[in-house]
Short mmCIF file of C-alpha atoms in Angstrom, two decimals:
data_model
loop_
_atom_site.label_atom_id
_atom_site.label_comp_id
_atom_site.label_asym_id
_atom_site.label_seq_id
_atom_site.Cartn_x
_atom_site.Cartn_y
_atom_site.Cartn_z
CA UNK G 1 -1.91 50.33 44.71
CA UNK G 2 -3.23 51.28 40.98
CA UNK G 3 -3.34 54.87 41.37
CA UNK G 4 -5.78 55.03 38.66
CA UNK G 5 -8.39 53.57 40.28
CA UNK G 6 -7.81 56.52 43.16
CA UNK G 7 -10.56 59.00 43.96
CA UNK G 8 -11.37 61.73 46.12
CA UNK G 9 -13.41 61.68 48.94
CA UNK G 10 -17.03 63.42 47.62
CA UNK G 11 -18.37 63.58 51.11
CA UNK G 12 -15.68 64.90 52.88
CA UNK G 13 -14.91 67.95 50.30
CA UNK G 14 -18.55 68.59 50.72
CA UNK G 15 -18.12 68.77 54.14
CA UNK G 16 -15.08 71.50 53.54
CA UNK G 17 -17.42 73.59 51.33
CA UNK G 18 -20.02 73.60 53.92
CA UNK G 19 -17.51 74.59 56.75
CA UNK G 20 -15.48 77.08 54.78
CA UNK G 21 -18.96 78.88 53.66
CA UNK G 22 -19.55 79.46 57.57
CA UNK G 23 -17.00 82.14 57.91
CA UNK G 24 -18.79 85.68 56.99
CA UNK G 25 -22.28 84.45 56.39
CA UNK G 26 -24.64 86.92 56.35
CA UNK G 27 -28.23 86.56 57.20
CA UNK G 28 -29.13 86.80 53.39
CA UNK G 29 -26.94 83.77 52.30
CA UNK G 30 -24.50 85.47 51.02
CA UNK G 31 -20.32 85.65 52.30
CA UNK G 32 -18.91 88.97 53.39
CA UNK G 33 -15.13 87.91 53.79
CA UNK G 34 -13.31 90.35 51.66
CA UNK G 35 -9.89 90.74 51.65
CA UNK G 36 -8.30 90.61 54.96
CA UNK G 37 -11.41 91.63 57.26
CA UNK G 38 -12.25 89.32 60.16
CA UNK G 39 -14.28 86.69 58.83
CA UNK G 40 -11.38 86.42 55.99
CA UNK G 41 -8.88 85.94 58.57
CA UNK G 42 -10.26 83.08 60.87
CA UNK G 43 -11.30 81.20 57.45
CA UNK G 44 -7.50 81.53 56.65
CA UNK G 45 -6.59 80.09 60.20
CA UNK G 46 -9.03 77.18 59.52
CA UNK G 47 -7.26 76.31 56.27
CA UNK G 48 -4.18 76.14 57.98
CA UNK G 49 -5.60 73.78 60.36
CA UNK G 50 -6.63 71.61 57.84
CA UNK G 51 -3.21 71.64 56.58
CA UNK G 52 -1.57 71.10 59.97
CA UNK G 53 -3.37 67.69 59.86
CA UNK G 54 -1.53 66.32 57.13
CA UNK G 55 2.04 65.22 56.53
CA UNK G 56 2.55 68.86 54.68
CA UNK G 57 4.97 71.59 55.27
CA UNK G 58 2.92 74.86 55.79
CA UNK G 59 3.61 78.26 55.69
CA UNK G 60 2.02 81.89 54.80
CA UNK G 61 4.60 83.80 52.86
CA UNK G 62 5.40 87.77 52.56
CA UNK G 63 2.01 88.14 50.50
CA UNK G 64 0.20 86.63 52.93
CA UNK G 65 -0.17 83.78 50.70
CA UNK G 66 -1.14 80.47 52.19
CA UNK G 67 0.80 77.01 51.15
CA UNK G 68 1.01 73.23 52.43
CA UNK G 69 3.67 70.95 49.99
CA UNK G 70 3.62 67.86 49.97
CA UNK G 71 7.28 66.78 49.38
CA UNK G 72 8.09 64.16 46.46
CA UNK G 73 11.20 62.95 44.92
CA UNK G 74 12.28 65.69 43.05
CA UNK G 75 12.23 69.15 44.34
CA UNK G 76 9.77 71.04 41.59
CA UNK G 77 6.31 71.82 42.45
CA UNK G 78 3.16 71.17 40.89
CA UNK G 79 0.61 73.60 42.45
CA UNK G 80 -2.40 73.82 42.85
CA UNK G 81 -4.76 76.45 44.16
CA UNK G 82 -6.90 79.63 44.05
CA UNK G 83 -8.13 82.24 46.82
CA UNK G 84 -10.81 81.98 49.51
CA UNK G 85 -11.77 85.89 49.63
CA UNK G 86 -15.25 86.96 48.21
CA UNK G 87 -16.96 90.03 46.56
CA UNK G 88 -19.35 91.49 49.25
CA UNK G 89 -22.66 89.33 49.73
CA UNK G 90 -20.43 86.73 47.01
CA UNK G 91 -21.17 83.22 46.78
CA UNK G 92 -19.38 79.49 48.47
CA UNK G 93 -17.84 78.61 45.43
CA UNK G 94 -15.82 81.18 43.30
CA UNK G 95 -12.13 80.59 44.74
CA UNK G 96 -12.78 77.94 47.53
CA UNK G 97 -13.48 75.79 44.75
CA UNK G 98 -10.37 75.54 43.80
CA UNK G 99 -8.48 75.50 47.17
CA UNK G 100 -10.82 73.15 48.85
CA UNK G 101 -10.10 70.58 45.61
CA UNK G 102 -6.39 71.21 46.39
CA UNK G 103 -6.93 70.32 49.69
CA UNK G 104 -8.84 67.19 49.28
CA UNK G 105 -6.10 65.92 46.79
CA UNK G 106 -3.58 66.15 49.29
CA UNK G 107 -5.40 64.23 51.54
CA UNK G 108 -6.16 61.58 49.01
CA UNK G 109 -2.87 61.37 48.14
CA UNK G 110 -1.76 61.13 52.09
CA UNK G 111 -4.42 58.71 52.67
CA UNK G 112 -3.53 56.09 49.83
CA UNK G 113 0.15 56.51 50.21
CA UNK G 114 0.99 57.97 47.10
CA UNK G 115 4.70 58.78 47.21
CA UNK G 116 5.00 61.27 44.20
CA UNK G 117 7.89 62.52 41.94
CA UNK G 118 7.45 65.45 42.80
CA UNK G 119 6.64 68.13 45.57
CA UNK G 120 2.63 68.47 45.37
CA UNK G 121 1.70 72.39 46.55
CA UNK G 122 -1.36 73.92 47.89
CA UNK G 123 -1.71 77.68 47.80
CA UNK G 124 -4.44 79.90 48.70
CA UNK G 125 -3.69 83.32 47.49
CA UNK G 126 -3.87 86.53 49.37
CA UNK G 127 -6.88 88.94 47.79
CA UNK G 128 -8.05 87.33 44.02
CA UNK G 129 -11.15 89.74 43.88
CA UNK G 130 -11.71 93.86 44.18
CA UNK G 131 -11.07 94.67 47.21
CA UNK G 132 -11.17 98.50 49.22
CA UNK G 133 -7.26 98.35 48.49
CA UNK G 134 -7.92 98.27 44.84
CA UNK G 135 -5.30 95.97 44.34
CA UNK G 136 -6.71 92.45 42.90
CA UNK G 137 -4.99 89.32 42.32
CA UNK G 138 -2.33 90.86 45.24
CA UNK G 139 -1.43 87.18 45.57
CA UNK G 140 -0.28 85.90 42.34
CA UNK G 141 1.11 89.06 41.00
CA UNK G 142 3.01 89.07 44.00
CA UNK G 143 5.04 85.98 43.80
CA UNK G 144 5.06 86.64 40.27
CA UNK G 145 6.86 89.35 40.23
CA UNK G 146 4.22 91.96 38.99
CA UNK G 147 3.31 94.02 42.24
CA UNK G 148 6.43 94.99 44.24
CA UNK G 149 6.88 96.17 48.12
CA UNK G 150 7.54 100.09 46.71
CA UNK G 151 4.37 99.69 44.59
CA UNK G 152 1.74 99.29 47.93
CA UNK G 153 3.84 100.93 50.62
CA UNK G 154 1.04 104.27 50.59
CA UNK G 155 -2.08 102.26 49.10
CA UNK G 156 -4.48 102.89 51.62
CA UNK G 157 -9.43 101.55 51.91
CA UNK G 158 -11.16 104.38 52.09
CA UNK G 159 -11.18 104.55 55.90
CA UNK G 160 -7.47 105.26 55.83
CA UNK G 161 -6.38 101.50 56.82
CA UNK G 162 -3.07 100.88 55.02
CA UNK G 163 -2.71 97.45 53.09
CA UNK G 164 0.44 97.43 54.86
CA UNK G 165 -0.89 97.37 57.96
CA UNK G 166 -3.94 94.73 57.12
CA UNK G 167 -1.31 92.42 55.42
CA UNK G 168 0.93 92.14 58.08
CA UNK G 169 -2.15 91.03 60.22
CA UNK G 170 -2.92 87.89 57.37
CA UNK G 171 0.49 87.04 58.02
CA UNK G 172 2.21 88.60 55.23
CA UNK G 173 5.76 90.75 55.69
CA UNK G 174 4.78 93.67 53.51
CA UNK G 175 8.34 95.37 53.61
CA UNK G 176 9.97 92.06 52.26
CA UNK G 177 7.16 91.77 49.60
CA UNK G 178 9.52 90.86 47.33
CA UNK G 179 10.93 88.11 48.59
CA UNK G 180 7.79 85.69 47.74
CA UNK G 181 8.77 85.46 43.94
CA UNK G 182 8.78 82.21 43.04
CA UNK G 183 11.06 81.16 40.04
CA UNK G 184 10.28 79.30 36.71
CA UNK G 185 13.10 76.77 37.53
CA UNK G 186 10.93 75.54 40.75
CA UNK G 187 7.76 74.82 39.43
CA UNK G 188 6.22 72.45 37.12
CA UNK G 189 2.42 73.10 36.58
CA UNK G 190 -0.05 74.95 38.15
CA UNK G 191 -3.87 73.45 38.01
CA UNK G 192 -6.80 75.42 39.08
CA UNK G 193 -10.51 74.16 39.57
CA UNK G 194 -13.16 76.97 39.08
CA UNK G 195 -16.64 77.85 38.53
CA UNK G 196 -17.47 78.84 35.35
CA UNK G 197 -19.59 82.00 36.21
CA UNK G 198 -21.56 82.01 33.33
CA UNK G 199 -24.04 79.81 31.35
CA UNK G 200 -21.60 77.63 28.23
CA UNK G 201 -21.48 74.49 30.47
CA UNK G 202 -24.78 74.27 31.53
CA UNK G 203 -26.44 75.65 28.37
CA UNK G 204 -24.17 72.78 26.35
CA UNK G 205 -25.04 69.78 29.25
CA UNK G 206 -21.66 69.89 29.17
CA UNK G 207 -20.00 68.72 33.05
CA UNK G 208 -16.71 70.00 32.89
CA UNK G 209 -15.15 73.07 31.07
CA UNK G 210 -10.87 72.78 29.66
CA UNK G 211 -10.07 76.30 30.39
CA UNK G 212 -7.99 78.00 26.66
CA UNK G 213 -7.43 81.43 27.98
CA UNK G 214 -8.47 84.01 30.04
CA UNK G 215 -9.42 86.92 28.91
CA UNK G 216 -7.67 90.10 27.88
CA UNK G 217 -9.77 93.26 29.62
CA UNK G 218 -9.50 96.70 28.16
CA UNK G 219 -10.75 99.63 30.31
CA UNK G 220 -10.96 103.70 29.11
CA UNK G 221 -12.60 106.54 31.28
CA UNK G 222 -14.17 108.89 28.62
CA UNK G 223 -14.62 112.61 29.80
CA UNK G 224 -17.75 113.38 27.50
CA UNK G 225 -17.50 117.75 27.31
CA UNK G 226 -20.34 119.49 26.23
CA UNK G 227 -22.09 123.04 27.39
CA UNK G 228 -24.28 123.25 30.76
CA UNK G 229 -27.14 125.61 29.84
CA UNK G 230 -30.94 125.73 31.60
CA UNK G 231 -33.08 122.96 30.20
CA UNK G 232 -35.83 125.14 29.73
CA UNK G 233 -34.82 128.28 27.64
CA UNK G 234 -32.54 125.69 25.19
CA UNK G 235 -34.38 124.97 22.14
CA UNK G 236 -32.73 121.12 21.09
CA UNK G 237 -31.13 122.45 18.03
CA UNK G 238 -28.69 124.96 20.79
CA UNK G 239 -27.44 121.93 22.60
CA UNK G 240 -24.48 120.31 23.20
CA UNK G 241 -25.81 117.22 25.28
CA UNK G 242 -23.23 115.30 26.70
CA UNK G 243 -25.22 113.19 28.18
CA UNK G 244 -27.41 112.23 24.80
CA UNK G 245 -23.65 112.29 23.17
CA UNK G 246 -22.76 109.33 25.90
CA UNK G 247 -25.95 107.26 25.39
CA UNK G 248 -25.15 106.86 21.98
CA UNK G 249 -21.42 105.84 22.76
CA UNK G 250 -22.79 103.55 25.32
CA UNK G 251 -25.54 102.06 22.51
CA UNK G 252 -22.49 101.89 20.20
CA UNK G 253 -20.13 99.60 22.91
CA UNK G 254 -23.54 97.16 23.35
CA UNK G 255 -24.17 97.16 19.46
CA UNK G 256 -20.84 96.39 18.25
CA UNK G 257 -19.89 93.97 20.72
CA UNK G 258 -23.19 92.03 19.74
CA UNK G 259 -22.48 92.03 16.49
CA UNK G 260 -19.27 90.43 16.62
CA UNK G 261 -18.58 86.92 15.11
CA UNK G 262 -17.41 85.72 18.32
CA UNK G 263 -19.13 84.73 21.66
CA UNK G 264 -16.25 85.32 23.73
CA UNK G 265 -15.96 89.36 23.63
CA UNK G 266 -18.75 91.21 26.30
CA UNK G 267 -18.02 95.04 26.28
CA UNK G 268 -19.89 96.70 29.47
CA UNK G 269 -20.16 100.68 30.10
CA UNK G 270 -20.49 99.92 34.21
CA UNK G 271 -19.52 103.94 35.88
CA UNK G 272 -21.49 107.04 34.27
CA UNK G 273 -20.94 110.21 35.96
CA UNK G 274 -23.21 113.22 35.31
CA UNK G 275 -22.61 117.46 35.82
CA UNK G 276 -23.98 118.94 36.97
CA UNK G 277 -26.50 116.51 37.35
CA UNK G 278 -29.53 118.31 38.03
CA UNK G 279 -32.88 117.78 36.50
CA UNK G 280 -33.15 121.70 35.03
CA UNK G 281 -29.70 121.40 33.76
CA UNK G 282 -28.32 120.36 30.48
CA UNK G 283 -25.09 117.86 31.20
CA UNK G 284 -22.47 119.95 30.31
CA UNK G 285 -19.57 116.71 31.56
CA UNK G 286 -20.18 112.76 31.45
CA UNK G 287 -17.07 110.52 32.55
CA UNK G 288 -18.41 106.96 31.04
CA UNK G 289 -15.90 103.71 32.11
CA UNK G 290 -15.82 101.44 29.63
CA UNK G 291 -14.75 97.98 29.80
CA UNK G 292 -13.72 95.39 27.04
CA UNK G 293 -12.86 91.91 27.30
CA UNK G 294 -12.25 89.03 24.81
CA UNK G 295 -10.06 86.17 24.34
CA UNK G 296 -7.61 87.29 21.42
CA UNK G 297 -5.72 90.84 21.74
CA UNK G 298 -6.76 91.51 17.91
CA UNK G 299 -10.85 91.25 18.35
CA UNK G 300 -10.42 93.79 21.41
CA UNK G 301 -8.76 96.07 19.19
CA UNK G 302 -11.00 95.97 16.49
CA UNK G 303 -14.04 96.89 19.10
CA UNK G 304 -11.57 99.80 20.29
CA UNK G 305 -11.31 100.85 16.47
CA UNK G 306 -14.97 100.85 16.01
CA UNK G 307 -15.48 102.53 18.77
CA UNK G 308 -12.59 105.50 18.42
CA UNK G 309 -14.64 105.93 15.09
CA UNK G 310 -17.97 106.27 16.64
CA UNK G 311 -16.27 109.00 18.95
CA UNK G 312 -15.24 110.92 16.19
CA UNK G 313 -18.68 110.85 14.90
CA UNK G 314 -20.18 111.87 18.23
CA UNK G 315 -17.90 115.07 18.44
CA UNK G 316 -19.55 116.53 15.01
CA UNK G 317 -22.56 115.46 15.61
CA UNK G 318 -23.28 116.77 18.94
CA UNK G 319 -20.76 119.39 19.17
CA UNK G 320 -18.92 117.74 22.41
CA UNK G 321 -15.35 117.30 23.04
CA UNK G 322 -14.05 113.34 24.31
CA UNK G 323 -11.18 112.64 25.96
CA UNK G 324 -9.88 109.06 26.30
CA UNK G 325 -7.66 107.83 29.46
CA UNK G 326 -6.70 104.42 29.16
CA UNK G 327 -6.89 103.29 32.48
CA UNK G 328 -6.11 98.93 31.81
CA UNK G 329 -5.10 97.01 28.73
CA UNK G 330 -4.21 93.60 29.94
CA UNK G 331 -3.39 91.08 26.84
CA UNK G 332 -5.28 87.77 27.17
CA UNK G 333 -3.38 84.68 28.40
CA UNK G 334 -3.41 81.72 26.84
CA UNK G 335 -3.44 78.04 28.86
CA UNK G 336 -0.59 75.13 28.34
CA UNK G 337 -2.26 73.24 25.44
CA UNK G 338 -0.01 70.26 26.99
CA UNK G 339 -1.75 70.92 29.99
CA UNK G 340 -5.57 71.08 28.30
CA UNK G 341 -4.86 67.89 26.35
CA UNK G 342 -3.77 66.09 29.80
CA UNK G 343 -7.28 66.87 31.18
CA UNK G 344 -9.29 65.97 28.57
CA UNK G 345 -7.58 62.76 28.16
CA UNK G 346 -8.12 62.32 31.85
CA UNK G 347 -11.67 63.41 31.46
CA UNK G 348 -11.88 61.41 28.66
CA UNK G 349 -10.76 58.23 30.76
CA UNK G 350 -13.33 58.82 33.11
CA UNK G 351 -16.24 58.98 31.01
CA UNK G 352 -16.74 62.48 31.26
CA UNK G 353 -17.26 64.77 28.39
CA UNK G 354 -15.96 68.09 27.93
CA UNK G 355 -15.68 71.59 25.95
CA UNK G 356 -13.47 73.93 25.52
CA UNK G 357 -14.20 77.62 26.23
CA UNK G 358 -12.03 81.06 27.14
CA UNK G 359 -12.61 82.53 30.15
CA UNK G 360 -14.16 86.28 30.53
CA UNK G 361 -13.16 86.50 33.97
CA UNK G 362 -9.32 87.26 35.48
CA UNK G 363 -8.24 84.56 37.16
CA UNK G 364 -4.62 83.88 39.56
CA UNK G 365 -3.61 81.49 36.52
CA UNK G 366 -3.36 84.23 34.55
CA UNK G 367 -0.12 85.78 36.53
CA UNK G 368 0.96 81.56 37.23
CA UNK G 369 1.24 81.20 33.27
CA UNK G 370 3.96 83.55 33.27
CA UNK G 371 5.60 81.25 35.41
CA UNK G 372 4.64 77.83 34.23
CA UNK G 373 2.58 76.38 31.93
CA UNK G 374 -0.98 76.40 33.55
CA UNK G 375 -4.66 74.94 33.50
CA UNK G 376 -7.60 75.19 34.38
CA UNK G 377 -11.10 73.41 34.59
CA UNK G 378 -14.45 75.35 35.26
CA UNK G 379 -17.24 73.72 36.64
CA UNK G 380 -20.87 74.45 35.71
CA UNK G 381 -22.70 77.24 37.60
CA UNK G 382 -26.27 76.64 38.14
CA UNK G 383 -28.14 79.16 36.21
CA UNK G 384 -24.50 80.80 35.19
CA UNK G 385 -24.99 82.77 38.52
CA UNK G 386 -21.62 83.79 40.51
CA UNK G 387 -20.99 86.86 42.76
CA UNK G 388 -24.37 86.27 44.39
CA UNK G 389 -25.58 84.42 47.32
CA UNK G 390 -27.50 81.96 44.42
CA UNK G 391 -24.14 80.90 43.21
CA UNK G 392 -23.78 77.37 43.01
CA UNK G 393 -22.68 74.15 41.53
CA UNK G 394 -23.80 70.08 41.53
CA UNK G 395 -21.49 68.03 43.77
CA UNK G 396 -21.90 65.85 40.75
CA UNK G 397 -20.30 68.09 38.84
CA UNK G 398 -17.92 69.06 41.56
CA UNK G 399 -16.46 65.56 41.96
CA UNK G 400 -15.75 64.49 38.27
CA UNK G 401 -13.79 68.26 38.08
CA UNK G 402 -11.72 66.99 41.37
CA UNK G 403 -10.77 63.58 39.78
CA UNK G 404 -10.17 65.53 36.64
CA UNK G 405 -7.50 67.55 38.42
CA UNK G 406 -6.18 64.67 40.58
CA UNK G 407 -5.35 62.51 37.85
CA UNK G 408 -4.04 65.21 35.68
CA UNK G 409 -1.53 66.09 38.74
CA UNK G 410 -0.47 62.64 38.43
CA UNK G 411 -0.07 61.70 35.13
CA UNK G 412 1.71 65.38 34.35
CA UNK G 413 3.85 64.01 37.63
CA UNK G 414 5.03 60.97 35.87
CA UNK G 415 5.35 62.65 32.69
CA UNK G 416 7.58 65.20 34.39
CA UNK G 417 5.82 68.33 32.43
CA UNK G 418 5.31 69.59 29.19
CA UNK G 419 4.75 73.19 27.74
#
């Protein structure tokens, strides 16, 4: 058989996006299966019966993480892979994308006989989004090494329910968290198909997106202190507003970040809190959370410059007090560029055009590239809409991304690997 004439099956990974968007439908259209409720678990049982169907070896390890390998020749894994969790009232697509594609390539390659060099894994990882645990990407910084069984052992949701307790009912063995690690020395790639969540591909009529980075996201809480006094015996001149000292801080994160040369940086003020916050009150306290996120470490700290300078100018100006907690700074993560050029040749082969583009969203190949050189493609979303019940992408679209990936696990098979 020429195994470049090999395809998946369009139809039948259809079919598996239909079925797997069954489990915690709500009667809006959106998915309610977050992180190890119900509906999460029983779409992680039907995974593993998909698995059990094939000639794989499957097995949910200490993170609860879900894997079928396909043995080959040589005993170093190429995985594939993503999560099948979702935001509250999320969308089909973001993270069972990428698992479903995994799964159909390991039927296509069980179906034509393909007989690789080596081992082929699936993995669906344990809680990718934010979850009531507050512990995202549990998964992949798991069995890479960056969340440890000492780390969760008192995490509890707000209703008390210990992550302990929920993971050992996904199958996980929270005590011997540890244990999952995989090392460098047993893996050769990791691929991941994914939506794009935003507008690039579609606004370019571009089909298929050759993932660069993800991005680096930079979060502060700023306590904004100025002095409570009644809102109706205050002339304006007597004030110390910190409430008109945090709209201008907030102005100054949308400003800046618009300005910037570069299309990949988004800076978003998402939490305000207000005290006393009553309407015959001046605020005397605002807590702002501000987020930052761009593709190279040095544009995020030039926006945190700007914006430590804007603070100091906010402080004289309207007589308030800031104080900064720095509550993330995660450095961006670059993709294998052995890796990118492998799927745009593939692409290329095909017929299909691509671009290249960072993404602004974390991703489980961000902790995988500290274990092997990584990839990813992103798929067009329909009006750039994710975390919704409109989210959505073209089967189209969907199958030239699969044979991307399929033929890109091959050839980097053959090849043996590359950083």
């Amino acid at each position: 058989m020429n195994v470049k004439t090999v395809t998946i099956n369009a139809d039948r990974l259809a079919a598996s996006i239909h079925e797997l968007g069954q489990f915690g439908l709500n009667e809006g259209g959106g998915l309610d299966r977050t992180t190890f409720t119900e509906p999460e678990l029983k779409a992680r049982d039907w995974l593993k019966e998909q698995l059990s169907k094939l000639n794989v070896d499957v097995y949910t390890d200490e993170a609860a993480n879900i894997w079928g390998k396909r043995v080959g020749k040589k005993r170093k894994s190429i995985v594939c892979g993503s999560h099948i969790d979702t935001v509250p009232n999320g969308g089909k697509f973001d993270g069972a994308l990428g698992v479903l594609i995994g799964l159909e390539m390991l039927r296509t390659l069980e179906e034509n006989g393909i007989e690789t060099e080596h081992d082929v894994e699936l993995v669906s990882f344990s809680a990718e989004e934010p979850n009531p645990f507050g512990l995202s990407t549990f998964g992949s910084r798991a069995i890479s090494g960056k969340l440890t069984a000492q780390q969760i052992k008192d995490v509890k949701n707000a209703e008390g329910i210990r992550v302990t307790d929920a993971l050992a009912k996904a199958g996980g063995i929270p005590e011997q968290l540890d244990h999952c690690v995989r090392k460098e020395d047993e893996l050769l790639a990791y691929l991941e198909v994914h939506i794009e969540q935003g507008k690039r591909l579609v606004d370019a009529h571009v089909p298929l997106g050759v993932v660069t980075g993800i991005t680096g996201i930079y979060r502060e809480e700023l306590t904004i202190k100025g002095v409570p006094n009644h809102a109706g015996t205050t002339v304006m001149t007597d004030r110390s507003d910190a409430l008109v000292a945090a709209a201008e801080l907030i102005v100054t994160v949308k400003n800046v970040c618009t300005d910037f040369p570069k299309a990949e940086l988004v800076g978003t003020v998402g939490q305000v809190h207000v005290l006393p916050n009553a309407t015959n009150i001046i605020p005397g306290e605002v807590v702002l959370a501000v987020e930052i996120r761009g593709e190279k470490t040095e544009d995020v700290n030039k926006v945190q410059q700007e914006l430590q300078e804007k603070k100091s100018y906010v402080e004289t100006t309207y007589g308030v007090h800031i104080e900064t907690k720095v509550m993330l700074n995660q450095a961006p993560v670059e993709m294998s560029e052995y890796i990118m050029k492998t799927m745009e040749r593939q692409a290329d082969i095909a017929g299909f055009s691509t671009m290249r583009l960072g993404s602004m969203a974390g991703h489980d190949a961000a902790h995988m590239a500290s274990l092997t050189p990584s990839g990813m493609i992103f798929v067009p979303s329909v009006d750039g809409k994710s975390h919704c019940p409109e989210e959505e992408s073209s089967m189209n679209d969907i199958e030239k991304a699969a044979n991307v990936c399929l033929h890109s696990l091959l050839e980097i098979d053959q090849e043996g690997g590359s950083v």
